[in-house]
Coordinates of C-alpha atoms and ligand atoms in Angstrom, one line a residue:
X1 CA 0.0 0.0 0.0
X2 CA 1.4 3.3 -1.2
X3 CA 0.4 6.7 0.7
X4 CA 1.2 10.2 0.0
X5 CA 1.1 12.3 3.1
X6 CA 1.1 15.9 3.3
X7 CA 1.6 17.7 6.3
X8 CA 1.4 21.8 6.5
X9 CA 0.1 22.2 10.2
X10 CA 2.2 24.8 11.3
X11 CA 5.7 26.4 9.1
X12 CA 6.9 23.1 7.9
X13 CA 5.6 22.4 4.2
X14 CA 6.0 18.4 3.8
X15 CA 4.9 16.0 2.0
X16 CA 6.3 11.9 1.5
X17 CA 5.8 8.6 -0.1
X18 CA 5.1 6.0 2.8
X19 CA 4.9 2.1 1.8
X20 CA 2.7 -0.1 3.6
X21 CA 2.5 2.5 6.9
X22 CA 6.5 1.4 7.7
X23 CA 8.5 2.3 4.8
X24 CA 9.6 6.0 4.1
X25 CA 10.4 5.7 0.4
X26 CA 10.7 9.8 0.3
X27 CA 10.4 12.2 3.3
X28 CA 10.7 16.3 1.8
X29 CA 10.8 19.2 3.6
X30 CA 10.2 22.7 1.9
X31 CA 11.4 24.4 5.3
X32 CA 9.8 28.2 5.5
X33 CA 12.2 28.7 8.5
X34 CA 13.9 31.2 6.7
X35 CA 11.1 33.3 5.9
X36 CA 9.5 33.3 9.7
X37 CA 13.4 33.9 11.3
X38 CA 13.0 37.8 11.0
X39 CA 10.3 37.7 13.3
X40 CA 11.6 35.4 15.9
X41 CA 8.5 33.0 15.4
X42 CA 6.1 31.2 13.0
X43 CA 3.8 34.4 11.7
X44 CA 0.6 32.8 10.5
X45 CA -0.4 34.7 7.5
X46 CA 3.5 34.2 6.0
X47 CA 2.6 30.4 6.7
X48 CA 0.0 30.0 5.1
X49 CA 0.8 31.8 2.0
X50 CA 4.5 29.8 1.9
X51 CA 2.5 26.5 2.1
X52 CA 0.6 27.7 -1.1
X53 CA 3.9 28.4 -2.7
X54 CA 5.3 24.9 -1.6
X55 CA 3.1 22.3 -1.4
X56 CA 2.7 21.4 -5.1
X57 CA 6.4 21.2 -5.7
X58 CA 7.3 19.7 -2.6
X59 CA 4.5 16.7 -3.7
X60 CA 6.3 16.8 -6.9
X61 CA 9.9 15.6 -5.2
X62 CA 8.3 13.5 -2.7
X63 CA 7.1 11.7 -5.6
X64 CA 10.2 11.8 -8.0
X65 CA 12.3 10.7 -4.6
X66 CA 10.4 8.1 -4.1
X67 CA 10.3 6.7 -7.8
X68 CA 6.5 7.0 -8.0
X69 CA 3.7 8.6 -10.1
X70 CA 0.1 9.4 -8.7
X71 CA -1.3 6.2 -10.6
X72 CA 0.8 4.4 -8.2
X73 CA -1.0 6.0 -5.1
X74 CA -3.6 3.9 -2.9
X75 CA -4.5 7.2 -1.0
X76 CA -3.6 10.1 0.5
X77 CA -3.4 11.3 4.4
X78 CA -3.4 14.7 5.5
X79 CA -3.4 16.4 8.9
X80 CA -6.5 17.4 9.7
X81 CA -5.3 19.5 12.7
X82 CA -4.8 20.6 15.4
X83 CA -3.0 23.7 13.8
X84 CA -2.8 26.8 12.3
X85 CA -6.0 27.2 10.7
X86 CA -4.8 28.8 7.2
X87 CA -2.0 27.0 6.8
X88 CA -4.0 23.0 7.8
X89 CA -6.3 24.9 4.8
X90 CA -3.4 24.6 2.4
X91 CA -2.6 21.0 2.7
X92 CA -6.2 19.9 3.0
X93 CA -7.5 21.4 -0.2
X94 CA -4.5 20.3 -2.0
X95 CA -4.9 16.5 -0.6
X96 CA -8.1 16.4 -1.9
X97 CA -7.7 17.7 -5.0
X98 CA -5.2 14.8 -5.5
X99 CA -7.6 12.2 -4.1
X100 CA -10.4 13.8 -6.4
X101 CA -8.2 14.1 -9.7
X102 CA -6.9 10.5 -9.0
X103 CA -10.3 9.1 -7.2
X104 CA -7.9 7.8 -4.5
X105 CA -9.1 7.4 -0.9
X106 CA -8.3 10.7 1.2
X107 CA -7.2 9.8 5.1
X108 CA -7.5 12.6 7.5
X109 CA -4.7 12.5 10.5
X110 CA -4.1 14.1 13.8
X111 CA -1.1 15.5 13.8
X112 CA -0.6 14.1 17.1
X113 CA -1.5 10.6 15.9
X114 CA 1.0 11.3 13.2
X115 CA 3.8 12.1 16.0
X116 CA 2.9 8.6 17.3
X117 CA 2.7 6.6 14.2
X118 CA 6.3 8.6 13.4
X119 CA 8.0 5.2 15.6
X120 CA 6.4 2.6 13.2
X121 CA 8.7 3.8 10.4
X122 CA 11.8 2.7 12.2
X123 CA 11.1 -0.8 11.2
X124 CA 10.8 -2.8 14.5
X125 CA 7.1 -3.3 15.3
X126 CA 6.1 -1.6 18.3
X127 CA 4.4 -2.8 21.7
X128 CA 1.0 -2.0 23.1
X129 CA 0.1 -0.8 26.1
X130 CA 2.6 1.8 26.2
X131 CA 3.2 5.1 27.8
X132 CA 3.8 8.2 25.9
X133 CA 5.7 11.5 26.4
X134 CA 4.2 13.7 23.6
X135 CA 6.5 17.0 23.3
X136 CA 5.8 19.3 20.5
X137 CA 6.1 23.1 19.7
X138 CA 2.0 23.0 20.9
X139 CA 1.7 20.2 22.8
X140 CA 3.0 18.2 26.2
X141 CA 0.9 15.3 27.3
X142 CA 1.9 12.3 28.9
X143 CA -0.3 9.4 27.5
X144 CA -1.3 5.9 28.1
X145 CA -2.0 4.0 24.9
X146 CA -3.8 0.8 25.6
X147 CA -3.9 -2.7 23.7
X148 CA -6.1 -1.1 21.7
X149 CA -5.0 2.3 20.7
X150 CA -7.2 4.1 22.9
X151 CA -5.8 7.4 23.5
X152 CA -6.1 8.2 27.2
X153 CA -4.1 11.5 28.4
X154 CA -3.4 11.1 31.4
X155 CA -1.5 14.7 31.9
X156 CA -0.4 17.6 29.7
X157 CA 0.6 21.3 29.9
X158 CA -1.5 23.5 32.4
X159 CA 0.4 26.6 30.3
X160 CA 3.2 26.5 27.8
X161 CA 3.8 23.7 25.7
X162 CA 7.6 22.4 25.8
X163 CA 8.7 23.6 22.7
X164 CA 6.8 27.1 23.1
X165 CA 9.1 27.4 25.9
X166 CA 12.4 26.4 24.6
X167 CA 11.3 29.1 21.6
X168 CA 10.8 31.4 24.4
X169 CA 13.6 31.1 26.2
X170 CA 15.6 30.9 23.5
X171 CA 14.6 34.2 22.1
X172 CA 14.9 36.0 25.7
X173 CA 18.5 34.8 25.2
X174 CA 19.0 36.5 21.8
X175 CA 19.1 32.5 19.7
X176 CA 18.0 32.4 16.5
X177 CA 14.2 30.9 16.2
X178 CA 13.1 27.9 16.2
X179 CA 15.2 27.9 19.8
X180 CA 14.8 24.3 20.7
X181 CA 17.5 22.7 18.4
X182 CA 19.7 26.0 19.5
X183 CA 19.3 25.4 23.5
X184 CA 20.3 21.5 23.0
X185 CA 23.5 22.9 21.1
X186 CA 24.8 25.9 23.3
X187 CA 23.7 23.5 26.6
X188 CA 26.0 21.2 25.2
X189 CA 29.1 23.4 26.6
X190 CA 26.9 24.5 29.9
X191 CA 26.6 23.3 33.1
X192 CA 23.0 22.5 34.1
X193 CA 23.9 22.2 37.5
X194 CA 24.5 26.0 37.3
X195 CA 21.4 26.9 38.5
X196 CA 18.9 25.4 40.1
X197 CA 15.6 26.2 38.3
X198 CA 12.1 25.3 40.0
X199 CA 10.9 21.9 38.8
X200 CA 7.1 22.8 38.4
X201 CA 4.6 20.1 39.8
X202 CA 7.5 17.6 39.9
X203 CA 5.8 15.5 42.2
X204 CA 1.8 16.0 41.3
X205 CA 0.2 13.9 39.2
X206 CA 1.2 14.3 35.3
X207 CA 0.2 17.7 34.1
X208 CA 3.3 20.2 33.6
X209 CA 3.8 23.8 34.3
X210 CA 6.6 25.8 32.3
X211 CA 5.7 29.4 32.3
X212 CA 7.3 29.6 36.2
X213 CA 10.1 28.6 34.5
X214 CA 10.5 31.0 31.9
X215 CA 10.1 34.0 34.5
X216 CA 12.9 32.5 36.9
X217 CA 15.1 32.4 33.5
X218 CA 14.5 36.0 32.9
X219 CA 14.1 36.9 36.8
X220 CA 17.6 35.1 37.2
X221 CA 19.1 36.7 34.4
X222 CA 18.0 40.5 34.8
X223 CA 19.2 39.8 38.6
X224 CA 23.0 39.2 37.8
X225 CA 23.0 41.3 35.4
X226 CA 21.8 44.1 37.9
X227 CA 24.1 42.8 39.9
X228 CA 27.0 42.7 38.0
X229 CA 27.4 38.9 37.8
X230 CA 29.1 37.5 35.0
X231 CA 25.9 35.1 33.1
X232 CA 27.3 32.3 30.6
X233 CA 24.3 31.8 28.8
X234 CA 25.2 27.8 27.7
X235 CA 24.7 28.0 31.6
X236 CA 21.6 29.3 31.4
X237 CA 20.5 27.0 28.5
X238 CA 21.8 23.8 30.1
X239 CA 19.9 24.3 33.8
X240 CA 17.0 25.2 32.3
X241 CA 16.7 22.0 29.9
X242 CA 17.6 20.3 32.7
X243 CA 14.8 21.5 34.9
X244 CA 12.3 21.0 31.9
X245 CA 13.5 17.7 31.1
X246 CA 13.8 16.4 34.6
X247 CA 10.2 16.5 34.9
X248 CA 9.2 15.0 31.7
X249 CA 11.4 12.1 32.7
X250 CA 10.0 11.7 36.0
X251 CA 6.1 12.1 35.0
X252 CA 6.8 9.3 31.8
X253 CA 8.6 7.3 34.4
X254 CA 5.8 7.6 36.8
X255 CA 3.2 6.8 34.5
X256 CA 4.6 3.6 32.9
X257 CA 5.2 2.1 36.6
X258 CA 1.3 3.4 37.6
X259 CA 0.1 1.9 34.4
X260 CA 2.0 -1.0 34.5
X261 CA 3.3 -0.9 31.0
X262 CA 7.1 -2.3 30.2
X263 CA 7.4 0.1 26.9
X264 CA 8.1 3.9 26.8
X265 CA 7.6 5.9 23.5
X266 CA 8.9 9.6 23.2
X267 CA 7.6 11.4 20.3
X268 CA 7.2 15.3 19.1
X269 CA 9.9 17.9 17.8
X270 CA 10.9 18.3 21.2
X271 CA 11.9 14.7 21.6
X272 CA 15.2 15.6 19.1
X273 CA 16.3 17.2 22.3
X274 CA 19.7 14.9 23.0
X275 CA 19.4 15.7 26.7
X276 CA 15.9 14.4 26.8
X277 CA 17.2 11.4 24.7
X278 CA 19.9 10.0 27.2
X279 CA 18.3 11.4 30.1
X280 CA 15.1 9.1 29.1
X281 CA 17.4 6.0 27.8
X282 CA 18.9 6.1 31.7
X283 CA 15.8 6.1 33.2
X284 CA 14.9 3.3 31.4
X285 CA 17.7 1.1 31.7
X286 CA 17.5 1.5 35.7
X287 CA 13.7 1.0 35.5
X288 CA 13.8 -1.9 33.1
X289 CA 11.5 -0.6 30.6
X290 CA 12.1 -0.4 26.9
X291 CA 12.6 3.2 25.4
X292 CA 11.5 3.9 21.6
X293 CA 12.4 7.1 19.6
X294 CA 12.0 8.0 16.1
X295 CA 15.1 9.3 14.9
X296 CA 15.5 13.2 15.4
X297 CA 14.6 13.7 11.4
X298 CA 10.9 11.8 12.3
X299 CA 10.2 13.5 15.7
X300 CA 10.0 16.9 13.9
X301 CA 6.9 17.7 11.9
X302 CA 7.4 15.4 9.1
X303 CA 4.3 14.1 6.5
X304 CA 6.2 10.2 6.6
X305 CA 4.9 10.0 10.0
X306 CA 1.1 11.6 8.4
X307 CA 1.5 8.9 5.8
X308 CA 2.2 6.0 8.2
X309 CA -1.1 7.0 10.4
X310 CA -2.8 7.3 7.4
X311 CA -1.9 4.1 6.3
X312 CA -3.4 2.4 9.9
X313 CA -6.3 3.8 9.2
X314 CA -6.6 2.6 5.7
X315 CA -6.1 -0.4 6.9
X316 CA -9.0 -0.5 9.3
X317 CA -11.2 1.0 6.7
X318 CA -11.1 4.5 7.8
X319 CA -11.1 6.5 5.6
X320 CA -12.7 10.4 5.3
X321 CA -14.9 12.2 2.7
X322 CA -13.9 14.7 0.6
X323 CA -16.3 17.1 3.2
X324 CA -13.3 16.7 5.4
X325 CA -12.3 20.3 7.1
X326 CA -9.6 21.8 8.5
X327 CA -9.9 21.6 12.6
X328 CA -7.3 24.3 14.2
X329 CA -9.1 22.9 17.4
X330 CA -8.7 18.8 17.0
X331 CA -8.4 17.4 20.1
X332 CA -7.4 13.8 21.1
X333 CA -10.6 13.7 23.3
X334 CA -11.9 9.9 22.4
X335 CA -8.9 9.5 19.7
X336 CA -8.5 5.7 18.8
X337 CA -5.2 5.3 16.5
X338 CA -5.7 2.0 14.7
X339 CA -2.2 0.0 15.1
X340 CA -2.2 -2.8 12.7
X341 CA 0.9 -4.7 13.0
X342 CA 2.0 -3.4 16.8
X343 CA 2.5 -6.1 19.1
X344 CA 1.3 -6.8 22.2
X345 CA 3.8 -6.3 24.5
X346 CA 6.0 -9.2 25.6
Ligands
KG4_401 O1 6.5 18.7 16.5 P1 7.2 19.9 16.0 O2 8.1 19.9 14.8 O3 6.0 21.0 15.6 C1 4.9 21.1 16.3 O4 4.0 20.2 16.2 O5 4.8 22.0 17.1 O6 7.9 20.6 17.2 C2 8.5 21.9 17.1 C3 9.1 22.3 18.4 C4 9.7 23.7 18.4 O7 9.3 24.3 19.5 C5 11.2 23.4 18.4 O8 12.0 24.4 19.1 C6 11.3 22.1 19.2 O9 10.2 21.4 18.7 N1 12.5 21.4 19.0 C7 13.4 21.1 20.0 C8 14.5 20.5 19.4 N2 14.2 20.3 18.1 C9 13.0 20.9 17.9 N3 13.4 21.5 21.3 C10 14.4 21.1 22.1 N4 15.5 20.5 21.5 C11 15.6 20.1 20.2 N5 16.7 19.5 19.8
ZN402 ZN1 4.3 18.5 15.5

């Protein structure tokens, strides 16, 4: 089974070439980053109109990478939302105006299904239950995915998501935007000992807090400045990953031993973070569970990983009709992902 996927939820025009939900035969990018840099974060209107730019010829070298024509399509998946409005616009119109001109099947995706799914195209087949740490640029949710891909959040982000607050952060320390990627590279030389950050409802229950912690950045920051305190920001950026990141660790950790599950899965653009990466590997390896990452290139918004839901859900007969809207709003309220070919875990 051959999907295109096509992903434009936010400033990342995608699109890819997905075989049988597993195999990433062509994964583009048409990257706007450039064009949102100016204004030290995604500006919606310049999204939207860049995906209408993109999205045709981004399609055309997904397909050409891949070796494939649209006669050789079974359907196509598109993110449905949750997103920026004008820019989910772009990439639904254009999916079903191939699934119209090619009277293909047309698959709407969450995105954050599509984050999920984004571990299938590593090639081992993946366990259910599991626990998920969902980390994105508008999401932070710590889920429990049952044996039969019921979706059941059991904690997520009372304010800022993670990556809004790397992004924040980041541009309160003069990086470059997107600041996520940035942070993990200058904390690289830090010490994140350096400080000691709060660690926002560490101990209660699974929903997170961050924006605390972006004001004791700044607070910290303005104070030794005032005082005349030499600051080394790769300081700065490596406490404050580690205070964000020692609480995702210890909520996942906590919610694979409450729900009893042996496999952790860590997906989102914030999962790329390499500090997140080995600090969640360790974990696991003292806790004897089994960790599963995409690689960083699939954690980040990505339409392989669009493709691959879409191809579940193909599978189980789920396809949408051409009606299909954009839904800024989508929520994973009642979200059932279809996992054809996970295994129950062992
Ligand atoms: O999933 P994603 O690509 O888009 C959304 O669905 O939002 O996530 C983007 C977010 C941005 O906030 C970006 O700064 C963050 O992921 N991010 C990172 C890293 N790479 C991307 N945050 C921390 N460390 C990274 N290496
Ligand atoms: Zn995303």
């Amino acid at each position: 089974m051959l999907l295109l996927g096509v992903e434009t939820s936010c400033d990342e025009t995608t699109a890819a070439i997905v075989a049988d939900g597993r195999e990433g035969r062509s994964n583009v990018i048409g990257s706007q980053v450039e064009r949102h840099r100016p204004y030290g974060g995604v500006v919606p209107e310049i999204a939207a109109r860049a995906h209408l730019e993109l999205l045709v010829p981004t399609i055309d070298r997904a397909l050409i990478e891949a070796g494939a024509a649209y006669r050789d399509l079974d359907g196509v998946a598109v993110t449905a939302g949750p997103g920026l409005v004008g820019a989910l616009l772009v990439g639904v119109a254009g999916a079903k105006g191939v699934a119209l001109a090619h009277d293909r099947p047309l698959i709407g995706v969450n995105h954050l299904e599509g984050h999920v799914c984004a571990a299938q195209l590593e090639g081992a087949a993946l366990p259910v239950p599991l626990v998920a740490l969902v980390v994105s640029g508008g999401h932070t949710s710590v889920v429990h995915l049952d044996a039969g891909g019921v979706w059941h959040e059991l904690g997520s982000t009372i304010d800022d998501a993670a990556g809004e607050a790397y992004d924040k952060v980041a541009r309160f320390l003069g990086l470059a935007y997107p600041g996520g990627p940035e942070i993990d590279r200058l904390a690289t030389d830090g010490d994140p000992t350096a400080i000691a950050f709060p660690r926002a409802l560490a101990e209660e229950g699974y929903d997170f807090s961050l924006s605390g912690l972006k004001t004791a950045v700044v607070r910290e920051l303005r104070r030794r400045e005032a005082a005349g305190e030499p600051v080394s920001v790769a300081d700065v950026a490596a406490s404050f990953q580690e205070a964000v990141v020692d609480v995702q660790v210890a909520k996942t950790m906590a919610a694979a031993q409450a729900c009893d599950v042996g496999d952790v899965l860590v997906v989102g653009g914030v999962a790329a973070n390499s500090r997140l990466r080995a600090a969640m590997d360790r974990a696991c390896q003292q806790h004897g569970r089994r960790l599963h990452v995409p690689s960083p290139a699939l954690c980040t918004d990505n339409a392989a990983m669009i493709a691959a839901a879409g191809a579940n859900r193909l599978a189980a007969g789920q396809a949408s009709s051409l009606e299909l809207d954009a839904q800024p709003g989508l929520s994973v309220d009642g979200l059932t992902v279809p996992l054809p070919g996970w295994e129950p875990a062992g």
